[in-house]
DNA sequence: TCTAATGGTAAAGCTACTTGACTATATCCG
DNA sequence: CGGATATAGTCAAGTAGCTTTACCATTAGA
């Protein structure tokens, strides 16, 4: 393969790199959010994987299997994260009245406060980014990401 | 805290979830790409972390520290990935004529073919998504992601 | 009522990193 | 020139965030 061909393909790659942008942006945003959390409460033991769970826990409690499917991860992974959150006093597992196998993951009072605090961090970062990008870009980005997400979910579901 | 307040905050969270969309989309796209790779060559030992390196390796070779900074990960992490790729015969480490400490990571002939093959996979996925979202959405998504990325990089650099 | 599905746990392993400590070479400077 | 400091890379160990496999308890369906 001559160099010229190779270089040409590399050019194509650059054009095809939306997905790589996605990966890198995700990584960086994650890191940045973690920085903010640590700056705000340096002794926190809550990690992003935990906070990712938070918005999916309903007020009346949510089963772990439901959390797993909402997050797109295994129920065991959810179990581990919930274990951690229970140890931190953020959530508790209460028996599900409708099914003796199941338990509902519910926030404690502490957990709710932490949720709101975490929310504040996310909004801070979001506001920071919006300040640089403009509200419109931020808005269309959200729309397009949502579309991308559903396209990705569509793609795997029927297979 | 009354429930009504709590519910209201949750609504805010939903609005503030661009970043969570980003995280989830990134995860899914990664998985989808991996599926495609495995469908194409079931016995491959190359993983996404390896292929992420590929577009950053220049034709004339690239130092590991440079790769690390381009990818935003530690030089040790790059070292590990390059170790793997060397074992697979994809790349080789050649001495840097300008610096006896350094070595240049270069593609082997095998590596170049693998690169082009991986590129094809990425473009396939990209085309698949573009088919669902439309070229325009895909294009603005790329633009916006690039903007987001530079905003994120700006944010950490001066700190 | 037997069977299959579902909710969850236990244990181990894997990927993709990180940190800290170290060596070898290079560069700047008095 | 010599010495401090920076840089390229390696080695070893640890961590985060999952997964897979195996299993138990309960429930739902034929």
Coordinates of C-alpha atoms in Angstrom, one line a residue, chain B residues 4 8 10 18 23 39 54 83 85 113 117 133-134:
Chain B
X4 CA -43.2 18.8 45.8
X8 CA -39.5 20.0 41.0
X10 CA -36.0 16.3 39.5
X18 CA -27.2 16.8 28.4
X23 CA -22.2 9.6 28.8
X39 CA -18.9 -9.6 13.6
X54 CA -4.6 4.3 15.8
X83 CA 2.7 -3.4 24.5
X85 CA -0.2 -3.9 19.9
X113 CA -4.3 -3.0 7.1
X117 CA -10.3 -2.3 8.4
X133 CA -30.6 10.7 11.9
X134 CA -30.0 12.4 8.5

